[in-house]
PDB file of C-alpha atoms and ligand atoms in Angstrom:
ATOM      1  CA  UNK Z   1      11.981  22.442   8.620  1.00  0.00           C
ATOM      2  CA  UNK Z   2      11.133  25.546   6.610  1.00  0.00           C
ATOM      3  CA  UNK Z   3       8.186  25.940   4.238  1.00  0.00           C
ATOM      4  CA  UNK Z   4       6.374  22.799   3.159  1.00  0.00           C
ATOM      5  CA  UNK Z   5       7.186  21.665  -0.431  1.00  0.00           C
ATOM      6  CA  UNK Z   6       5.067  23.356  -3.029  1.00  0.00           C
ATOM      7  CA  UNK Z   7       2.403  21.070  -4.447  1.00  0.00           C
ATOM      8  CA  UNK Z   8       2.867  19.870  -7.928  1.00  0.00           C
ATOM      9  CA  UNK Z   9      -0.789  19.001  -8.152  1.00  0.00           C
ATOM     10  CA  UNK Z  10      -3.668  19.552  -5.820  1.00  0.00           C
ATOM     11  CA  UNK Z  11      -5.276  16.216  -4.931  1.00  0.00           C
ATOM     12  CA  UNK Z  12      -8.505  15.117  -3.182  1.00  0.00           C
ATOM     13  CA  UNK Z  13      -9.370  11.658  -1.819  1.00  0.00           C
ATOM     14  CA  UNK Z  14     -11.233  10.652  -5.051  1.00  0.00           C
ATOM     15  CA  UNK Z  15      -7.851  11.087  -7.022  1.00  0.00           C
ATOM     16  CA  UNK Z  16      -6.491   8.123  -5.158  1.00  0.00           C
ATOM     17  CA  UNK Z  17      -7.431   4.453  -5.723  1.00  0.00           C
ATOM     18  CA  UNK Z  18      -6.758   2.812  -2.247  1.00  0.00           C
ATOM     19  CA  UNK Z  19      -6.830  -0.894  -2.179  1.00  0.00           C
ATOM     20  CA  UNK Z  20      -6.946  -2.921   1.055  1.00  0.00           C
ATOM     21  CA  UNK Z  21      -5.827  -6.485   0.817  1.00  0.00           C
ATOM     22  CA  UNK Z  22      -7.824  -8.696   3.063  1.00  0.00           C
ATOM     23  CA  UNK Z  23      -9.041 -12.265   3.527  1.00  0.00           C
ATOM     24  CA  UNK Z  24     -12.217 -13.757   4.937  1.00  0.00           C
ATOM     25  CA  UNK Z  25     -10.621 -14.761   8.235  1.00  0.00           C
ATOM     26  CA  UNK Z  26      -9.715 -11.102   8.926  1.00  0.00           C
ATOM     27  CA  UNK Z  27     -13.082  -9.543   7.920  1.00  0.00           C
ATOM     28  CA  UNK Z  28     -14.239  -9.354  11.523  1.00  0.00           C
ATOM     29  CA  UNK Z  29     -11.046  -8.819  13.374  1.00  0.00           C
ATOM     30  CA  UNK Z  30      -9.313  -6.417  11.093  1.00  0.00           C
ATOM     31  CA  UNK Z  31     -11.579  -4.972   8.306  1.00  0.00           C
ATOM     32  CA  UNK Z  32     -14.375  -3.967  10.666  1.00  0.00           C
ATOM     33  CA  UNK Z  33     -11.950  -1.816  12.614  1.00  0.00           C
ATOM     34  CA  UNK Z  34     -10.914  -0.028   9.433  1.00  0.00           C
ATOM     35  CA  UNK Z  35     -14.513   0.359   8.390  1.00  0.00           C
ATOM     36  CA  UNK Z  36     -15.208   2.061  11.730  1.00  0.00           C
ATOM     37  CA  UNK Z  37     -12.173   4.325  11.555  1.00  0.00           C
ATOM     38  CA  UNK Z  38     -10.242   5.517   8.508  1.00  0.00           C
ATOM     39  CA  UNK Z  39     -12.481   4.048   5.816  1.00  0.00           C
ATOM     40  CA  UNK Z  40     -15.560   5.566   7.356  1.00  0.00           C
ATOM     41  CA  UNK Z  41     -13.844   8.918   7.402  1.00  0.00           C
ATOM     42  CA  UNK Z  42     -12.012   9.187   4.248  1.00  0.00           C
ATOM     43  CA  UNK Z  43     -13.790   6.917   1.750  1.00  0.00           C
ATOM     44  CA  UNK Z  44     -17.416   7.804   2.717  1.00  0.00           C
ATOM     45  CA  UNK Z  45     -17.927  10.289  -0.110  1.00  0.00           C
ATOM     46  CA  UNK Z  46     -15.821   8.216  -2.519  1.00  0.00           C
ATOM     47  CA  UNK Z  47     -17.685   4.974  -2.122  1.00  0.00           C
ATOM     48  CA  UNK Z  48     -15.870   1.919  -0.913  1.00  0.00           C
ATOM     49  CA  UNK Z  49     -16.270  -1.488  -2.769  1.00  0.00           C
ATOM     50  CA  UNK Z  50     -15.514  -4.931  -1.779  1.00  0.00           C
ATOM     51  CA  UNK Z  51     -14.094  -6.943  -4.649  1.00  0.00           C
ATOM     52  CA  UNK Z  52     -14.227 -10.718  -4.348  1.00  0.00           C
ATOM     53  CA  UNK Z  53     -11.040 -11.736  -6.182  1.00  0.00           C
ATOM     54  CA  UNK Z  54     -11.694 -15.474  -6.222  1.00  0.00           C
ATOM     55  CA  UNK Z  55      -8.031 -15.857  -5.330  1.00  0.00           C
ATOM     56  CA  UNK Z  56      -7.200 -18.767  -3.071  1.00  0.00           C
ATOM     57  CA  UNK Z  57      -7.510 -17.939   0.647  1.00  0.00           C
ATOM     58  CA  UNK Z  58      -4.117 -19.482   1.299  1.00  0.00           C
ATOM     59  CA  UNK Z  59      -1.173 -17.298   2.373  1.00  0.00           C
ATOM     60  CA  UNK Z  60       0.818 -18.690  -0.538  1.00  0.00           C
ATOM     61  CA  UNK Z  61       3.009 -16.631  -2.895  1.00  0.00           C
ATOM     62  CA  UNK Z  62       0.621 -17.266  -5.721  1.00  0.00           C
ATOM     63  CA  UNK Z  63      -2.539 -16.364  -3.784  1.00  0.00           C
ATOM     64  CA  UNK Z  64      -1.060 -13.027  -2.646  1.00  0.00           C
ATOM     65  CA  UNK Z  65       0.146 -12.197  -6.280  1.00  0.00           C
ATOM     66  CA  UNK Z  66      -3.252 -13.047  -7.451  1.00  0.00           C
ATOM     67  CA  UNK Z  67      -4.707 -10.416  -5.077  1.00  0.00           C
ATOM     68  CA  UNK Z  68      -2.199  -7.876  -6.084  1.00  0.00           C
ATOM     69  CA  UNK Z  69      -2.917  -8.486  -9.765  1.00  0.00           C
ATOM     70  CA  UNK Z  70      -6.720  -7.928  -9.054  1.00  0.00           C
ATOM     71  CA  UNK Z  71      -5.899  -4.613  -7.074  1.00  0.00           C
ATOM     72  CA  UNK Z  72      -3.653  -3.419 -10.021  1.00  0.00           C
ATOM     73  CA  UNK Z  73      -6.279  -4.358 -12.833  1.00  0.00           C
ATOM     74  CA  UNK Z  74      -9.058  -2.606 -10.790  1.00  0.00           C
ATOM     75  CA  UNK Z  75      -7.009   0.531 -10.601  1.00  0.00           C
ATOM     76  CA  UNK Z  76      -6.307   0.594 -14.322  1.00  0.00           C
ATOM     77  CA  UNK Z  77     -10.139   0.158 -14.895  1.00  0.00           C
ATOM     78  CA  UNK Z  78     -10.836   3.141 -12.532  1.00  0.00           C
ATOM     79  CA  UNK Z  79     -10.438   6.743 -13.401  1.00  0.00           C
ATOM     80  CA  UNK Z  80      -7.845   7.720 -10.572  1.00  0.00           C
ATOM     81  CA  UNK Z  81      -4.444   9.289 -10.532  1.00  0.00           C
ATOM     82  CA  UNK Z  82      -2.725   7.207  -7.945  1.00  0.00           C
ATOM     83  CA  UNK Z  83      -2.892   3.541  -6.915  1.00  0.00           C
ATOM     84  CA  UNK Z  84      -2.045   2.955  -3.136  1.00  0.00           C
ATOM     85  CA  UNK Z  85      -1.921  -0.570  -1.697  1.00  0.00           C
ATOM     86  CA  UNK Z  86      -2.299  -1.198   2.050  1.00  0.00           C
ATOM     87  CA  UNK Z  87      -2.798  -4.328   4.190  1.00  0.00           C
ATOM     88  CA  UNK Z  88      -5.814  -4.796   6.397  1.00  0.00           C
ATOM     89  CA  UNK Z  89      -3.660  -4.073   9.401  1.00  0.00           C
ATOM     90  CA  UNK Z  90      -2.807  -0.488   8.198  1.00  0.00           C
ATOM     91  CA  UNK Z  91      -4.359   2.623   9.502  1.00  0.00           C
ATOM     92  CA  UNK Z  92      -4.159   5.122   6.556  1.00  0.00           C
ATOM     93  CA  UNK Z  93      -3.853   8.762   7.267  1.00  0.00           C
ATOM     94  CA  UNK Z  94      -5.515  10.125   4.093  1.00  0.00           C
ATOM     95  CA  UNK Z  95      -4.567  13.740   4.763  1.00  0.00           C
ATOM     96  CA  UNK Z  96      -0.922  12.974   5.055  1.00  0.00           C
ATOM     97  CA  UNK Z  97      -1.143  10.641   1.984  1.00  0.00           C
ATOM     98  CA  UNK Z  98      -2.617  13.388  -0.114  1.00  0.00           C
ATOM     99  CA  UNK Z  99      -0.018  16.037   0.985  1.00  0.00           C
ATOM    100  CA  UNK Z 100       2.740  13.592   0.187  1.00  0.00           C
ATOM    101  CA  UNK Z 101       1.344  12.628  -3.315  1.00  0.00           C
ATOM    102  CA  UNK Z 102       0.596  16.385  -4.105  1.00  0.00           C
ATOM    103  CA  UNK Z 103       4.334  16.866  -4.373  1.00  0.00           C
ATOM    104  CA  UNK Z 104       4.557  14.621  -7.439  1.00  0.00           C
ATOM    105  CA  UNK Z 105       2.774  14.451 -10.711  1.00  0.00           C
ATOM    106  CA  UNK Z 106       0.716  11.387 -11.448  1.00  0.00           C
ATOM    107  CA  UNK Z 107       1.769  11.487 -15.131  1.00  0.00           C
ATOM    108  CA  UNK Z 108       5.352  10.885 -14.191  1.00  0.00           C
ATOM    109  CA  UNK Z 109       6.938   7.655 -12.991  1.00  0.00           C
ATOM    110  CA  UNK Z 110       6.533   7.627  -9.295  1.00  0.00           C
ATOM    111  CA  UNK Z 111       6.849   4.425  -7.056  1.00  0.00           C
ATOM    112  CA  UNK Z 112       6.824   5.551  -3.481  1.00  0.00           C
ATOM    113  CA  UNK Z 113       7.023   3.631  -0.155  1.00  0.00           C
ATOM    114  CA  UNK Z 114       9.394   2.295   2.353  1.00  0.00           C
ATOM    115  CA  UNK Z 115      12.141  -0.190   1.516  1.00  0.00           C
ATOM    116  CA  UNK Z 116      12.153  -3.183   3.888  1.00  0.00           C
ATOM    117  CA  UNK Z 117      15.787  -3.794   3.391  1.00  0.00           C
ATOM    118  CA  UNK Z 118      18.883  -1.516   3.673  1.00  0.00           C
ATOM    119  CA  UNK Z 119      20.067  -2.852   0.220  1.00  0.00           C
ATOM    120  CA  UNK Z 120      18.465  -3.654  -3.060  1.00  0.00           C
ATOM    121  CA  UNK Z 121      17.061  -7.142  -3.575  1.00  0.00           C
ATOM    122  CA  UNK Z 122      18.987  -9.573  -5.851  1.00  0.00           C
ATOM    123  CA  UNK Z 123      16.973 -12.215  -7.601  1.00  0.00           C
ATOM    124  CA  UNK Z 124      17.265 -14.699 -10.472  1.00  0.00           C
ATOM    125  CA  UNK Z 125      15.147 -14.360 -13.468  1.00  0.00           C
ATOM    126  CA  UNK Z 126      14.129 -17.782 -14.958  1.00  0.00           C
ATOM    127  CA  UNK Z 127      12.522 -18.604 -18.267  1.00  0.00           C
ATOM    128  CA  UNK Z 128      15.004 -16.608 -20.540  1.00  0.00           C
ATOM    129  CA  UNK Z 129      16.457 -18.563 -23.560  1.00  0.00           C
ATOM    130  CA  UNK Z 130      19.886 -17.038 -22.500  1.00  0.00           C
ATOM    131  CA  UNK Z 131      19.659 -18.876 -19.196  1.00  0.00           C
ATOM    132  CA  UNK Z 132      19.184 -17.571 -15.707  1.00  0.00           C
ATOM    133  CA  UNK Z 133      20.057 -13.962 -14.989  1.00  0.00           C
ATOM    134  CA  UNK Z 134      20.679 -11.966 -11.806  1.00  0.00           C
ATOM    135  CA  UNK Z 135      18.647  -8.830 -11.429  1.00  0.00           C
ATOM    136  CA  UNK Z 136      19.038  -6.144  -8.708  1.00  0.00           C
ATOM    137  CA  UNK Z 137      16.199  -3.761  -7.618  1.00  0.00           C
ATOM    138  CA  UNK Z 138      14.610  -2.028  -4.783  1.00  0.00           C
ATOM    139  CA  UNK Z 139      11.127  -2.716  -3.554  1.00  0.00           C
ATOM    140  CA  UNK Z 140       8.636  -1.031  -1.176  1.00  0.00           C
ATOM    141  CA  UNK Z 141       7.465  -3.410   1.504  1.00  0.00           C
ATOM    142  CA  UNK Z 142       3.714  -4.045   0.943  1.00  0.00           C
ATOM    143  CA  UNK Z 143       2.990  -4.247   4.708  1.00  0.00           C
ATOM    144  CA  UNK Z 144       3.864  -0.503   5.049  1.00  0.00           C
ATOM    145  CA  UNK Z 145       1.732   0.609   2.051  1.00  0.00           C
ATOM    146  CA  UNK Z 146       3.067   1.876  -1.194  1.00  0.00           C
ATOM    147  CA  UNK Z 147       1.736   4.086  -4.186  1.00  0.00           C
ATOM    148  CA  UNK Z 148       2.231   4.107  -7.920  1.00  0.00           C
ATOM    149  CA  UNK Z 149       1.433   7.009 -10.238  1.00  0.00           C
ATOM    150  CA  UNK Z 150      -0.994   6.200 -12.991  1.00  0.00           C
ATOM    151  CA  UNK Z 151       1.759   7.046 -15.564  1.00  0.00           C
ATOM    152  CA  UNK Z 152       4.043   4.408 -14.131  1.00  0.00           C
ATOM    153  CA  UNK Z 153       1.231   1.843 -13.665  1.00  0.00           C
ATOM    154  CA  UNK Z 154       0.321   2.018 -17.286  1.00  0.00           C
ATOM    155  CA  UNK Z 155       3.997   1.389 -18.361  1.00  0.00           C
ATOM    156  CA  UNK Z 156       3.942  -1.796 -16.077  1.00  0.00           C
ATOM    157  CA  UNK Z 157       1.123  -3.148 -18.207  1.00  0.00           C
ATOM    158  CA  UNK Z 158       2.982  -5.712 -20.254  1.00  0.00           C
ATOM    159  CA  UNK Z 159       4.338  -7.407 -17.044  1.00  0.00           C
ATOM    160  CA  UNK Z 160       1.265  -6.834 -14.997  1.00  0.00           C
ATOM    161  CA  UNK Z 161      -1.971  -6.452 -16.838  1.00  0.00           C
ATOM    162  CA  UNK Z 162      -4.651  -9.077 -17.272  1.00  0.00           C
ATOM    163  CA  UNK Z 163      -2.939 -11.989 -15.670  1.00  0.00           C
ATOM    164  CA  UNK Z 164       0.617 -11.077 -16.607  1.00  0.00           C
ATOM    165  CA  UNK Z 165       1.471 -10.185 -13.056  1.00  0.00           C
ATOM    166  CA  UNK Z 166       1.105 -13.749 -11.864  1.00  0.00           C
ATOM    167  CA  UNK Z 167       3.528 -15.021 -14.537  1.00  0.00           C
ATOM    168  CA  UNK Z 168       6.014 -12.340 -13.922  1.00  0.00           C
ATOM    169  CA  UNK Z 169       5.921 -12.978 -10.168  1.00  0.00           C
ATOM    170  CA  UNK Z 170       6.379 -16.705 -10.873  1.00  0.00           C
ATOM    171  CA  UNK Z 171       9.380 -16.149 -13.204  1.00  0.00           C
ATOM    172  CA  UNK Z 172      11.185 -14.395 -10.434  1.00  0.00           C
ATOM    173  CA  UNK Z 173       9.681 -16.645  -7.697  1.00  0.00           C
ATOM    174  CA  UNK Z 174       9.056 -13.694  -5.411  1.00  0.00           C
ATOM    175  CA  UNK Z 175       6.009 -12.422  -3.265  1.00  0.00           C
ATOM    176  CA  UNK Z 176       3.680  -9.738  -4.646  1.00  0.00           C
ATOM    177  CA  UNK Z 177       5.464  -6.587  -3.266  1.00  0.00           C
ATOM    178  CA  UNK Z 178       8.790  -7.746  -4.444  1.00  0.00           C
ATOM    179  CA  UNK Z 179       7.322  -8.478  -7.886  1.00  0.00           C
ATOM    180  CA  UNK Z 180       5.993  -4.923  -8.138  1.00  0.00           C
ATOM    181  CA  UNK Z 181       9.527  -3.724  -7.315  1.00  0.00           C
ATOM    182  CA  UNK Z 182      10.961  -6.039  -9.948  1.00  0.00           C
ATOM    183  CA  UNK Z 183       8.736  -4.780 -12.706  1.00  0.00           C
ATOM    184  CA  UNK Z 184       9.313  -1.092 -11.633  1.00  0.00           C
ATOM    185  CA  UNK Z 185      13.037  -1.296 -11.036  1.00  0.00           C
ATOM    186  CA  UNK Z 186      14.369  -4.166 -13.228  1.00  0.00           C
ATOM    187  CA  UNK Z 187      11.940  -3.961 -16.164  1.00  0.00           C
ATOM    188  CA  UNK Z 188      11.315  -0.207 -16.443  1.00  0.00           C
ATOM    189  CA  UNK Z 189      14.446   1.145 -14.693  1.00  0.00           C
ATOM    190  CA  UNK Z 190      12.488   3.426 -12.345  1.00  0.00           C
ATOM    191  CA  UNK Z 191      13.815   3.984  -8.811  1.00  0.00           C
ATOM    192  CA  UNK Z 192      11.879   3.813  -5.603  1.00  0.00           C
ATOM    193  CA  UNK Z 193      11.099   7.106  -3.935  1.00  0.00           C
ATOM    194  CA  UNK Z 194      11.625   6.423  -0.242  1.00  0.00           C
ATOM    195  CA  UNK Z 195       9.282   7.942   2.205  1.00  0.00           C
ATOM    196  CA  UNK Z 196       9.750   7.664   5.928  1.00  0.00           C
ATOM    197  CA  UNK Z 197       5.951   8.453   6.229  1.00  0.00           C
ATOM    198  CA  UNK Z 198       5.104   4.804   5.386  1.00  0.00           C
ATOM    199  CA  UNK Z 199       5.210   2.482   8.445  1.00  0.00           C
ATOM    200  CA  UNK Z 200       4.954  -1.232   9.011  1.00  0.00           C
ATOM    201  CA  UNK Z 201       4.550  -3.114  12.241  1.00  0.00           C
ATOM    202  CA  UNK Z 202       8.183  -3.993  12.101  1.00  0.00           C
ATOM    203  CA  UNK Z 203       8.759  -0.580  13.719  1.00  0.00           C
ATOM    204  CA  UNK Z 204       8.104   0.537  17.156  1.00  0.00           C
ATOM    205  CA  UNK Z 205       5.245   2.766  18.486  1.00  0.00           C
ATOM    206  CA  UNK Z 206       7.543   5.774  18.631  1.00  0.00           C
ATOM    207  CA  UNK Z 207       6.022   6.717  15.312  1.00  0.00           C
ATOM    208  CA  UNK Z 208       2.990   7.763  17.130  1.00  0.00           C
ATOM    209  CA  UNK Z 209       4.714  10.956  18.265  1.00  0.00           C
ATOM    210  CA  UNK Z 210       4.064  12.721  14.914  1.00  0.00           C
ATOM    211  CA  UNK Z 211       0.741  11.090  14.083  1.00  0.00           C
ATOM    212  CA  UNK Z 212      -0.580  13.966  12.002  1.00  0.00           C
ATOM    213  CA  UNK Z 213       2.170  13.485   9.492  1.00  0.00           C
ATOM    214  CA  UNK Z 214       2.398   9.680   9.051  1.00  0.00           C
ATOM    215  CA  UNK Z 215       0.763   7.884   6.194  1.00  0.00           C
ATOM    216  CA  UNK Z 216      -0.130   4.210   6.979  1.00  0.00           C
ATOM    217  CA  UNK Z 217       0.443   2.765  10.405  1.00  0.00           C
ATOM    218  CA  UNK Z 218       0.483  -0.917  10.836  1.00  0.00           C
ATOM    219  CA  UNK Z 219       0.510  -3.092  13.907  1.00  0.00           C
ATOM    220  CA  UNK Z 220       0.676  -6.771  13.876  1.00  0.00           C
ATOM    221  CA  UNK Z 221      -2.781  -8.021  14.893  1.00  0.00           C
ATOM    222  CA  UNK Z 222      -1.315 -10.769  17.153  1.00  0.00           C
ATOM    223  CA  UNK Z 223      -2.503  -8.440  19.955  1.00  0.00           C
ATOM    224  CA  UNK Z 224      -5.971  -7.672  18.612  1.00  0.00           C
ATOM    225  CA  UNK Z 225      -7.230  -5.554  21.612  1.00  0.00           C
ATOM    226  CA  UNK Z 226      -4.136  -3.388  21.579  1.00  0.00           C
ATOM    227  CA  UNK Z 227      -4.767  -2.645  17.972  1.00  0.00           C
ATOM    228  CA  UNK Z 228      -8.341  -1.707  18.625  1.00  0.00           C
ATOM    229  CA  UNK Z 229      -7.207   0.791  21.210  1.00  0.00           C
ATOM    230  CA  UNK Z 230      -4.303   1.968  19.094  1.00  0.00           C
ATOM    231  CA  UNK Z 231      -6.196   2.665  15.857  1.00  0.00           C
ATOM    232  CA  UNK Z 232      -9.175   4.201  17.690  1.00  0.00           C
ATOM    233  CA  UNK Z 233      -6.757   6.515  19.566  1.00  0.00           C
ATOM    234  CA  UNK Z 234      -5.020   7.469  16.243  1.00  0.00           C
ATOM    235  CA  UNK Z 235      -8.348   8.118  14.686  1.00  0.00           C
ATOM    236  CA  UNK Z 236      -9.438  10.378  17.455  1.00  0.00           C
ATOM    237  CA  UNK Z 237      -6.279  12.410  17.341  1.00  0.00           C
ATOM    238  CA  UNK Z 238      -6.609  12.860  13.589  1.00  0.00           C
ATOM    239  CA  UNK Z 239     -10.506  13.252  13.558  1.00  0.00           C
ATOM    240  CA  UNK Z 240     -11.524  14.553  17.003  1.00  0.00           C
ATOM    241  CA  UNK Z 241     -15.117  15.346  15.906  1.00  0.00           C
ATOM    242  CA  UNK Z 242     -15.958  11.800  15.281  1.00  0.00           C
ATOM    243  CA  UNK Z 243     -18.935  11.173  17.734  1.00  0.00           C
ATOM    244  CA  UNK Z 244     -17.456   8.163  19.500  1.00  0.00           C
ATOM    245  CA  UNK Z 245     -14.316  10.133  20.153  1.00  0.00           C
ATOM    246  CA  UNK Z 246     -16.005  12.665  22.471  1.00  0.00           C
ATOM    247  CA  UNK Z 247     -15.846  11.440  26.023  1.00  0.00           C
TER     248      UNK Z 247
HETATM  249  N1  UDP W   1      -3.627 -12.144   3.765  1.00  0.00           N
HETATM  250  C1  UDP W   1      -4.261 -12.735   2.745  1.00  0.00           C
HETATM  251  N2  UDP W   1      -4.409 -14.157   2.778  1.00  0.00           N
HETATM  252  C2  UDP W   1      -3.959 -14.901   3.875  1.00  0.00           C
HETATM  253  C3  UDP W   1      -3.275 -14.232   4.864  1.00  0.00           C
HETATM  254  C4  UDP W   1      -3.103 -12.868   4.756  1.00  0.00           C
HETATM  255  O1  UDP W   1      -4.823 -12.107   1.786  1.00  0.00           O
HETATM  256  O2  UDP W   1      -4.145 -16.103   3.825  1.00  0.00           O
HETATM  257  C5  UDP W   1      -3.418 -10.735   3.795  1.00  0.00           C
HETATM  258  C6  UDP W   1      -3.885 -10.007   5.103  1.00  0.00           C
HETATM  259  O3  UDP W   1      -5.275  -9.663   4.996  1.00  0.00           O
HETATM  260  C7  UDP W   1      -3.055  -8.724   4.887  1.00  0.00           C
HETATM  261  C8  UDP W   1      -1.767  -9.253   4.346  1.00  0.00           C
HETATM  262  O4  UDP W   1      -2.082 -10.411   3.681  1.00  0.00           O
HETATM  263  O5  UDP W   1      -3.614  -7.751   4.197  1.00  0.00           O
HETATM  264  C9  UDP W   1      -0.651  -9.392   5.231  1.00  0.00           C
HETATM  265  O6  UDP W   1      -1.069 -10.423   6.222  1.00  0.00           O
HETATM  266  P1  UDP W   1      -0.551 -10.435   7.785  1.00  0.00           P
HETATM  267  O7  UDP W   1      -0.637  -9.018   8.298  1.00  0.00           O
HETATM  268  O8  UDP W   1      -1.385 -11.385   8.537  1.00  0.00           O
HETATM  269  O9  UDP W   1       0.892 -10.930   7.618  1.00  0.00           O
HETATM  270  P2  UDP W   1       2.370 -10.216   7.724  1.00  0.00           P
HETATM  271  O10 UDP W   1       2.156  -8.684   7.949  1.00  0.00           O
HETATM  272  O11 UDP W   1       2.938 -10.882   9.012  1.00  0.00           O
HETATM  273  O12 UDP W   1       3.043 -10.529   6.582  1.00  0.00           O
HETATM  274 MN1   MN W   2       0.706  -7.534   8.723  1.00  0.00          MN
END
């Protein structure tokens, strides 16, 4: 309660590089829904691109890290202040995201998202001449969306840029979102800023009660029809002037 936090930096949608991870088998079922809802609304002036990563279509650790590496490299090549990753079953509330990121400075080290565990992750680093080593760090769950400031993303370069991300993820034998946490927390010593505004499908629909404030909302697409209704409903609450929202 009280006054909203003072923005550190006023942001617009074109200050944020949003990458949506997808795969061909979900282009119809998932991506089309996003293109009809939040992408149509929030990225229309900014231009949305589809990047074919040539990563394997398998749901393997390597394939998913290959996609994260492509998302990260594309961000560094773009002239944007913030990098935000979401899955293709996320509804992104751009207004809420901009209000959240405005409270931080993109030149500082900011890693913001929702931890999926109540404790930091412990992992074993391999490939060191001194032998395997235990490392402990927090990570933001990729399925709920997370953001990195440009300042921090640049510092991640030695472990992430131009193919390094894949070998880093292999050294720790962890999936893509955990590998991001490893670089940020264990290599750079930067903490995770927790935000309750990021949601994954692991949570209940109770989040819908404060829909204007929430950032990405995910639902498992096992029930495709429900998701269509849910995302279109969320979209019409946030953007009531959309033509197909008027009954
Ligand atoms: N995904 C992918 N390749 C695959 C399967 C999934 O790139 O072979 C992507 C998918 O498009 C989504 C993310 O990985 O952005 C998570 O997939 P999903 O929601 O199916 O899995 P879960 O949330 O259960 O991890
Ligand atoms: Mn999912």
